[in-house]
Amino acid sequence: MQIIDGKKLAREIKEELRQKTAEMVAAGHRPPHLAAVLVGNDGASQTYVNSKVKSCERIGFRSTLIRRDEDLSEAELLEIVDQLNRDDEVDGFIVQLPLPAHINEDRITMAIDPRKDVDGFHPANIGKMTLGMEAFLPATPYGIITMLERYGIRTSGLNCTVVGRSNIVGRPMSILMSRNAEPGNATTTLCHSRTRDLREECRRADILIVALGRPEFITADYVKEGAIVIDVGIHRVPDAESEKGYVIKGDVKFDEVAPKCSYITPVPGGVGAMTVTALLMNTFDAAQKRIEK
Ligand code: GUN
């Protein structure tokens, strides 16, 4: 059993990006610039956005954080998006989700210039990804694909089961795993809350990618001997014995599943560590395209 060390891989890729950014600047160009829009005070969103901004600084990117109160109107947010679309100093930007209930997320996503959509959420990017054309890939699936690639894990012809059909993880992941490329070319099944026999679908998987959002749901009896298990879940589970009062757990019951696997991603230090890195890779590519133009 080999642990896929997302933290170490993320560190390596960020170092590569730092070097490429230094070369970009030495050649007389400005560094890549990511902007992030955060509306309201959701704790998890603040943590994610801070981590994105901090990572930019560490590798020499420029970053801008635009914070607005919960009561921002949809029209005001559309105005911010429009300004970022037109700002030649910004290569890519994200609007952190979830947004307050009075703002239509689809309308905001649709307003983002696909060339600056480094989250890969715009239908133009999802469509291009689906057709196998060059596109910004959503951060979590891109992070997972990169892990498989860098660990030299061959996926062609294998059975892959993806659990969870969210627009930002499960569905794009299923598209990437079934595409005609490596990683990809897997016989892919997408499972969700209406799947009749989830355990059996999981047990057939040579590659099991879990993004269902329930702590330690996937136990050893869901996993085939020798499977590759990718755990996208991240949960704070109350734990009286830990100093913080909680421990971080994934969707997979690691201790009993890991011994059955050929490869497994830990939580923390697996997929989560790669997600911000994937966003940085997209932002670097957006800057590169600006220079080539
Ligand atoms: N909320 C949870 N994940 C993401 C993400 O990758 N991008 C944005 N914009 N919002 C999120």
Tab-separated table of C-alpha atoms and ligand atoms in Angstrom:
chain	number	residue	atom	x	y	z
A	1	MET	CA	0.000	0.000	0.000
A	2	GLN	CA	1.329	3.384	-0.986
A	3	ILE	CA	0.096	6.687	0.404
A	4	ILE	CA	-0.420	9.393	-2.218
A	5	ASP	CA	1.185	12.345	-0.478
A	6	GLY	CA	-0.793	15.340	-1.725
A	7	LYS	CA	0.974	17.715	0.600
A	8	LYS	CA	4.432	16.812	-0.708
A	9	LEU	CA	3.287	16.874	-4.329
A	10	ALA	CA	1.599	20.251	-3.820
A	11	ARG	CA	4.852	21.604	-2.371
A	12	GLU	CA	6.817	20.340	-5.395
A	13	ILE	CA	4.392	21.827	-7.929
A	14	LYS	CA	4.274	25.170	-6.106
A	15	GLU	CA	8.071	25.261	-6.182
A	16	GLU	CA	7.966	24.626	-9.957
A	17	LEU	CA	5.428	27.455	-10.333
A	18	ARG	CA	7.581	29.760	-8.192
A	19	GLN	CA	10.547	29.128	-10.501
A	20	LYS	CA	8.515	29.595	-13.690
A	21	THR	CA	7.073	32.825	-12.281
A	22	ALA	CA	10.585	34.104	-11.504
A	23	GLU	CA	11.527	33.327	-15.140
A	24	MET	CA	8.413	35.145	-16.383
A	25	VAL	CA	9.330	38.227	-14.376
A	26	ALA	CA	13.003	38.032	-15.423
A	27	ALA	CA	11.802	38.072	-19.056
A	28	GLY	CA	10.130	41.431	-18.379
A	29	HIS	CA	6.520	40.347	-17.806
A	30	ARG	CA	4.406	40.983	-14.755
A	31	PRO	CA	3.661	37.943	-12.572
A	32	PRO	CA	0.356	36.038	-12.751
A	33	HIS	CA	-2.423	37.819	-10.883
A	34	LEU	CA	-5.356	36.018	-9.205
A	35	ALA	CA	-8.306	37.907	-7.728
A	36	ALA	CA	-10.788	36.327	-5.312
A	37	VAL	CA	-14.215	37.665	-4.421
A	38	LEU	CA	-15.612	36.691	-1.022
A	39	VAL	CA	-19.160	37.683	-0.065
A	40	GLY	CA	-20.301	37.319	3.557
A	41	ASN	CA	-18.690	35.675	6.586
A	42	ASP	CA	-18.898	31.917	6.002
A	43	GLY	CA	-16.068	30.439	8.095
A	44	ALA	CA	-15.007	27.682	5.696
A	45	SER	CA	-15.066	30.071	2.708
A	46	GLN	CA	-12.840	32.540	4.552
A	47	THR	CA	-10.351	29.768	5.338
A	48	TYR	CA	-10.277	28.600	1.687
A	49	VAL	CA	-9.917	32.086	0.251
A	50	ASN	CA	-7.177	33.033	2.710
A	51	SER	CA	-5.297	29.891	1.785
A	52	LYS	CA	-5.604	30.726	-1.935
A	53	VAL	CA	-4.334	34.280	-1.424
A	54	LYS	CA	-1.477	33.201	0.842
A	55	SER	CA	-0.353	30.536	-1.626
A	56	CYS	CA	-0.192	33.163	-4.370
A	57	GLU	CA	2.083	35.340	-2.304
A	58	ARG	CA	4.448	32.465	-1.502
A	59	ILE	CA	5.114	31.677	-5.153
A	60	GLY	CA	5.386	35.246	-6.384
A	61	PHE	CA	1.909	35.689	-7.905
A	62	ARG	CA	-0.009	38.864	-7.320
A	63	SER	CA	-3.300	38.416	-5.528
A	64	THR	CA	-6.252	40.629	-4.717
A	65	LEU	CA	-8.967	39.821	-2.218
A	66	ILE	CA	-12.274	41.617	-2.717
A	67	ARG	CA	-14.477	41.281	0.376
A	68	ARG	CA	-18.096	42.372	0.548
A	69	ASP	CA	-20.807	42.091	3.196
A	70	GLU	CA	-23.565	39.490	3.118
A	71	ASP	CA	-26.101	42.103	1.953
A	72	LEU	CA	-24.310	42.820	-1.359
A	73	SER	CA	-26.883	42.797	-4.154
A	74	GLU	CA	-26.644	40.559	-7.211
A	75	ALA	CA	-26.347	43.645	-9.414
A	76	GLU	CA	-23.403	44.895	-7.357
A	77	LEU	CA	-21.659	41.534	-7.592
A	78	LEU	CA	-22.244	41.451	-11.367
A	79	GLU	CA	-20.622	44.884	-11.535
A	80	ILE	CA	-17.521	43.563	-9.698
A	81	VAL	CA	-17.371	40.589	-12.088
A	82	ASP	CA	-17.634	42.941	-15.056
A	83	GLN	CA	-14.796	45.103	-13.766
A	84	LEU	CA	-12.569	42.044	-13.226
A	85	ASN	CA	-13.418	40.801	-16.742
A	86	ARG	CA	-12.205	44.107	-18.179
A	87	ASP	CA	-9.151	44.583	-15.908
A	88	ASP	CA	-6.039	43.817	-17.986
A	89	GLU	CA	-4.010	43.546	-14.790
A	90	VAL	CA	-6.004	40.484	-13.638
A	91	ASP	CA	-5.312	37.122	-15.330
A	92	GLY	CA	-7.901	35.051	-13.520
A	93	PHE	CA	-10.457	35.341	-10.743
A	94	ILE	CA	-12.836	33.318	-8.645
A	95	VAL	CA	-16.064	34.115	-6.859
A	96	GLN	CA	-16.060	31.923	-3.768
A	97	LEU	CA	-19.141	29.705	-3.388
A	98	PRO	CA	-21.581	29.361	-1.716
A	99	LEU	CA	-23.049	32.834	-2.249
A	100	PRO	CA	-25.834	34.294	-0.057
A	101	ALA	CA	-29.250	32.860	-0.987
A	102	HIS	CA	-30.486	36.079	-2.656
A	103	ILE	CA	-27.729	35.857	-5.304
A	104	ASN	CA	-28.185	33.481	-8.227
A	105	GLU	CA	-24.904	31.530	-8.476
A	106	ASP	CA	-25.540	30.438	-12.051
A	107	ARG	CA	-26.027	34.027	-13.166
A	108	ILE	CA	-22.713	35.017	-11.555
A	109	THR	CA	-20.822	32.067	-13.041
A	110	MET	CA	-22.252	32.837	-16.490
A	111	ALA	CA	-21.022	36.458	-16.223
A	112	ILE	CA	-17.364	35.467	-15.745
A	113	ASP	CA	-15.196	35.737	-18.878
A	114	PRO	CA	-14.321	32.071	-19.633
A	115	ARG	CA	-10.736	33.165	-20.373
A	116	LYS	CA	-10.439	34.320	-16.748
A	117	ASP	CA	-12.513	31.498	-15.229
A	118	VAL	CA	-9.651	29.749	-13.397
A	119	ASP	CA	-12.214	27.784	-11.330
A	120	GLY	CA	-13.317	26.109	-14.561
A	121	PHE	CA	-16.995	26.532	-13.628
A	122	HIS	CA	-18.262	28.437	-16.692
A	123	PRO	CA	-20.296	26.306	-19.140
A	124	ALA	CA	-17.795	27.195	-21.882
A	125	ASN	CA	-14.997	25.551	-19.884
A	126	ILE	CA	-17.140	22.591	-18.782
A	127	GLY	CA	-18.203	22.120	-22.407
A	128	LYS	CA	-14.652	22.277	-23.727
A	129	MET	CA	-13.467	19.860	-21.032
A	130	THR	CA	-16.271	17.462	-21.993
A	131	LEU	CA	-15.251	17.615	-25.660
A	132	GLY	CA	-11.585	17.038	-24.800
A	133	MET	CA	-10.595	20.545	-25.839
A	134	GLU	CA	-8.124	22.692	-23.931
A	135	ALA	CA	-9.933	24.302	-20.966
A	136	PHE	CA	-9.507	25.380	-17.382
A	137	LEU	CA	-10.307	22.271	-15.319
A	138	PRO	CA	-12.140	22.612	-11.966
A	139	ALA	CA	-9.581	22.626	-9.159
A	140	THR	CA	-10.424	19.418	-7.274
A	141	PRO	CA	-10.709	17.126	-10.335
A	142	TYR	CA	-7.599	18.761	-11.833
A	143	GLY	CA	-5.743	18.148	-8.552
A	144	ILE	CA	-6.764	14.467	-8.580
A	145	ILE	CA	-5.820	13.975	-12.242
A	146	THR	CA	-2.441	15.571	-11.491
A	147	MET	CA	-1.873	13.205	-8.539
A	148	LEU	CA	-2.596	10.145	-10.677
A	149	GLU	CA	-0.325	11.487	-13.408
A	150	ARG	CA	2.600	12.363	-11.156
A	151	TYR	CA	2.424	9.026	-9.324
A	152	GLY	CA	2.526	7.231	-12.683
A	153	ILE	CA	-0.769	5.445	-11.977
A	154	ARG	CA	-2.130	3.933	-15.212
A	155	THR	CA	-5.900	4.176	-15.485
A	156	SER	CA	-6.616	2.934	-19.020
A	157	GLY	CA	-9.180	0.116	-19.090
A	158	LEU	CA	-9.727	0.087	-15.319
A	159	ASN	CA	-13.134	0.294	-13.666
A	160	CYS	CA	-13.557	3.667	-11.986
A	161	THR	CA	-16.438	4.479	-9.644
A	162	VAL	CA	-17.050	8.100	-8.681
A	163	VAL	CA	-19.358	8.638	-5.697
A	164	GLY	CA	-21.120	12.029	-5.694
A	165	ARG	CA	-22.409	14.052	-8.644
A	166	SER	CA	-21.720	17.660	-7.621
A	167	ASN	CA	-20.981	20.117	-10.417
A	168	ILE	CA	-17.573	20.965	-8.996
A	169	VAL	CA	-16.233	17.499	-8.122
A	170	GLY	CA	-18.108	14.295	-8.988
A	171	ARG	CA	-19.519	15.132	-12.397
A	172	PRO	CA	-16.367	16.702	-13.900
A	173	MET	CA	-14.301	13.906	-12.319
A	174	SER	CA	-16.427	11.292	-14.101
A	175	ILE	CA	-15.947	13.135	-17.398
A	176	LEU	CA	-12.169	13.303	-16.982
A	177	MET	CA	-11.828	9.641	-15.963
A	178	SER	CA	-13.800	8.516	-19.028
A	179	ARG	CA	-12.071	10.807	-21.557
A	180	ASN	CA	-9.822	9.377	-24.257
A	181	ALA	CA	-6.544	10.263	-22.543
A	182	GLU	CA	-4.273	9.165	-19.711
A	183	PRO	CA	-5.296	9.595	-16.899
A	184	GLY	CA	-8.679	8.606	-18.254
A	185	ASN	CA	-9.879	5.809	-20.519
A	186	ALA	CA	-11.451	4.155	-17.489
A	187	THR	CA	-14.860	2.487	-17.597
A	188	THR	CA	-16.529	5.023	-15.384
A	189	THR	CA	-19.633	4.816	-13.200
A	190	LEU	CA	-21.082	7.876	-11.479
A	191	CYS	CA	-22.979	7.024	-8.271
A	192	HIS	CA	-25.284	9.267	-6.243
A	193	SER	CA	-28.036	9.291	-3.624
A	194	ARG	CA	-30.368	7.230	-5.836
A	195	THR	CA	-27.843	4.514	-6.666
A	196	ARG	CA	-29.463	1.163	-5.871
A	197	ASP	CA	-26.490	-0.801	-4.517
A	198	LEU	CA	-23.680	1.616	-3.744
A	199	ARG	CA	-21.578	-0.983	-1.947
A	200	GLU	CA	-21.570	-3.265	-4.976
A	201	GLU	CA	-20.755	-0.387	-7.384
A	202	CYS	CA	-17.821	0.564	-5.142
A	203	ARG	CA	-16.606	-3.025	-4.815
A	204	ARG	CA	-16.289	-3.262	-8.622
A	205	ALA	CA	-13.968	-0.263	-8.699
A	206	ASP	CA	-10.254	-0.492	-9.462
A	207	ILE	CA	-10.255	3.258	-8.831
A	208	LEU	CA	-12.708	4.563	-6.245
A	209	ILE	CA	-13.139	8.335	-6.041
A	210	VAL	CA	-15.300	9.385	-3.111
A	211	ALA	CA	-16.917	12.813	-2.816
A	212	LEU	CA	-20.167	12.151	-1.020
A	213	GLY	CA	-19.694	14.360	2.016
A	214	ARG	CA	-20.238	11.920	4.887
A	215	PRO	CA	-17.425	11.274	7.369
A	216	GLU	CA	-15.934	7.770	7.243
A	217	PHE	CA	-18.864	6.414	5.216
A	218	ILE	CA	-16.726	4.144	3.030
A	219	THR	CA	-15.683	1.139	5.098
A	220	ALA	CA	-13.483	-1.830	4.102
A	221	ASP	CA	-16.450	-3.829	2.768
A	222	TYR	CA	-16.957	-1.169	0.026
A	223	VAL	CA	-13.440	-1.622	-1.310
A	224	LYS	CA	-11.920	-4.201	-3.646
A	225	GLU	CA	-8.542	-5.679	-2.731
A	226	GLY	CA	-5.789	-3.686	-4.488
A	227	ALA	CA	-7.991	-0.690	-5.329
A	228	ILE	CA	-6.786	2.882	-5.740
A	229	VAL	CA	-8.843	5.037	-3.349
A	230	ILE	CA	-9.134	8.813	-3.676
A	231	ASP	CA	-10.875	10.521	-0.743
A	232	VAL	CA	-12.255	13.993	-1.453
A	233	GLY	CA	-14.125	14.376	1.873
A	234	ILE	CA	-12.984	16.726	4.608
A	235	HIS	CA	-14.874	16.905	7.907
A	236	ARG	CA	-14.294	18.176	11.411
A	237	VAL	CA	-15.414	15.346	13.691
A	238	PRO	CA	-15.799	16.158	17.434
A	239	ASP	CA	-13.109	14.403	19.486
A	240	ALA	CA	-12.800	15.064	23.215
A	241	GLU	CA	-9.286	13.610	23.328
A	242	SER	CA	-7.771	15.964	20.760
A	243	GLU	CA	-6.472	19.368	21.822
A	244	LYS	CA	-8.639	21.239	19.328
A	245	GLY	CA	-11.744	19.279	20.294
A	246	TYR	CA	-12.034	17.785	16.791
A	247	VAL	CA	-10.164	15.653	14.298
A	248	ILE	CA	-10.178	15.906	10.490
A	249	LYS	CA	-11.688	12.890	8.736
A	250	GLY	CA	-12.438	12.054	5.120
A	251	ASP	CA	-15.333	10.180	3.516
A	252	VAL	CA	-13.270	6.991	3.820
A	253	LYS	CA	-12.566	5.072	7.036
A	254	PHE	CA	-8.845	5.234	6.451
A	255	ASP	CA	-7.509	2.794	9.061
A	256	GLU	CA	-9.547	-0.163	7.849
A	257	VAL	CA	-9.563	0.700	4.121
A	258	ALA	CA	-5.868	1.551	3.650
A	259	PRO	CA	-4.519	-2.021	4.156
A	260	LYS	CA	-6.661	-3.215	1.196
A	261	CYS	CA	-5.457	-0.535	-1.235
A	262	SER	CA	-2.615	-0.314	-3.724
A	263	TYR	CA	-2.769	3.490	-3.343
A	264	ILE	CA	-4.782	5.757	-1.067
A	265	THR	CA	-4.958	9.491	-0.379
A	266	PRO	CA	-4.964	10.487	3.311
A	267	VAL	CA	-7.131	13.194	4.901
A	268	PRO	CA	-5.695	15.673	5.649
A	269	GLY	CA	-2.709	15.846	3.297
A	270	GLY	CA	-4.295	14.264	0.226
A	271	VAL	CA	-6.723	15.781	-2.269
A	272	GLY	CA	-7.316	18.969	-0.248
A	273	ALA	CA	-3.662	19.898	-0.433
A	274	MET	CA	-3.777	19.662	-4.232
A	275	THR	CA	-6.888	21.780	-4.788
A	276	VAL	CA	-5.341	25.194	-4.246
A	277	THR	CA	-2.315	24.073	-6.268
A	278	ALA	CA	-4.573	23.264	-9.216
A	279	LEU	CA	-6.063	26.765	-9.040
A	280	LEU	CA	-2.527	28.185	-9.120
A	281	MET	CA	-1.672	26.042	-12.164
A	282	ASN	CA	-4.738	27.434	-13.953
A	283	THR	CA	-3.789	30.991	-13.012
A	284	PHE	CA	-0.251	30.494	-14.305
A	285	ASP	CA	-1.661	29.166	-17.591
A	286	ALA	CA	-3.978	32.179	-17.877
A	287	ALA	CA	-0.961	34.501	-17.474
A	288	GLN	CA	1.029	32.486	-20.002
A	289	LYS	CA	-1.788	32.863	-22.535
A	290	ARG	CA	-1.871	36.620	-21.941
A	291	ILE	CA	1.869	36.814	-22.692
A	292	GLU	CA	1.595	34.646	-25.810
A	293	LYS	CA	-1.134	36.924	-27.091
B	1	GUN	N1	-16.443	26.567	-2.853
B	1	GUN	C1	-15.971	25.319	-2.574
B	1	GUN	N2	-15.010	24.984	-3.465
B	1	GUN	C2	-14.873	26.037	-4.302
B	1	GUN	C3	-14.025	26.281	-5.413
B	1	GUN	O1	-13.205	25.455	-5.831
B	1	GUN	N3	-14.189	27.503	-6.019
B	1	GUN	C4	-15.085	28.415	-5.593
B	1	GUN	N4	-15.169	29.564	-6.259
B	1	GUN	N5	-15.882	28.206	-4.562
B	1	GUN	C5	-15.776	27.024	-3.921
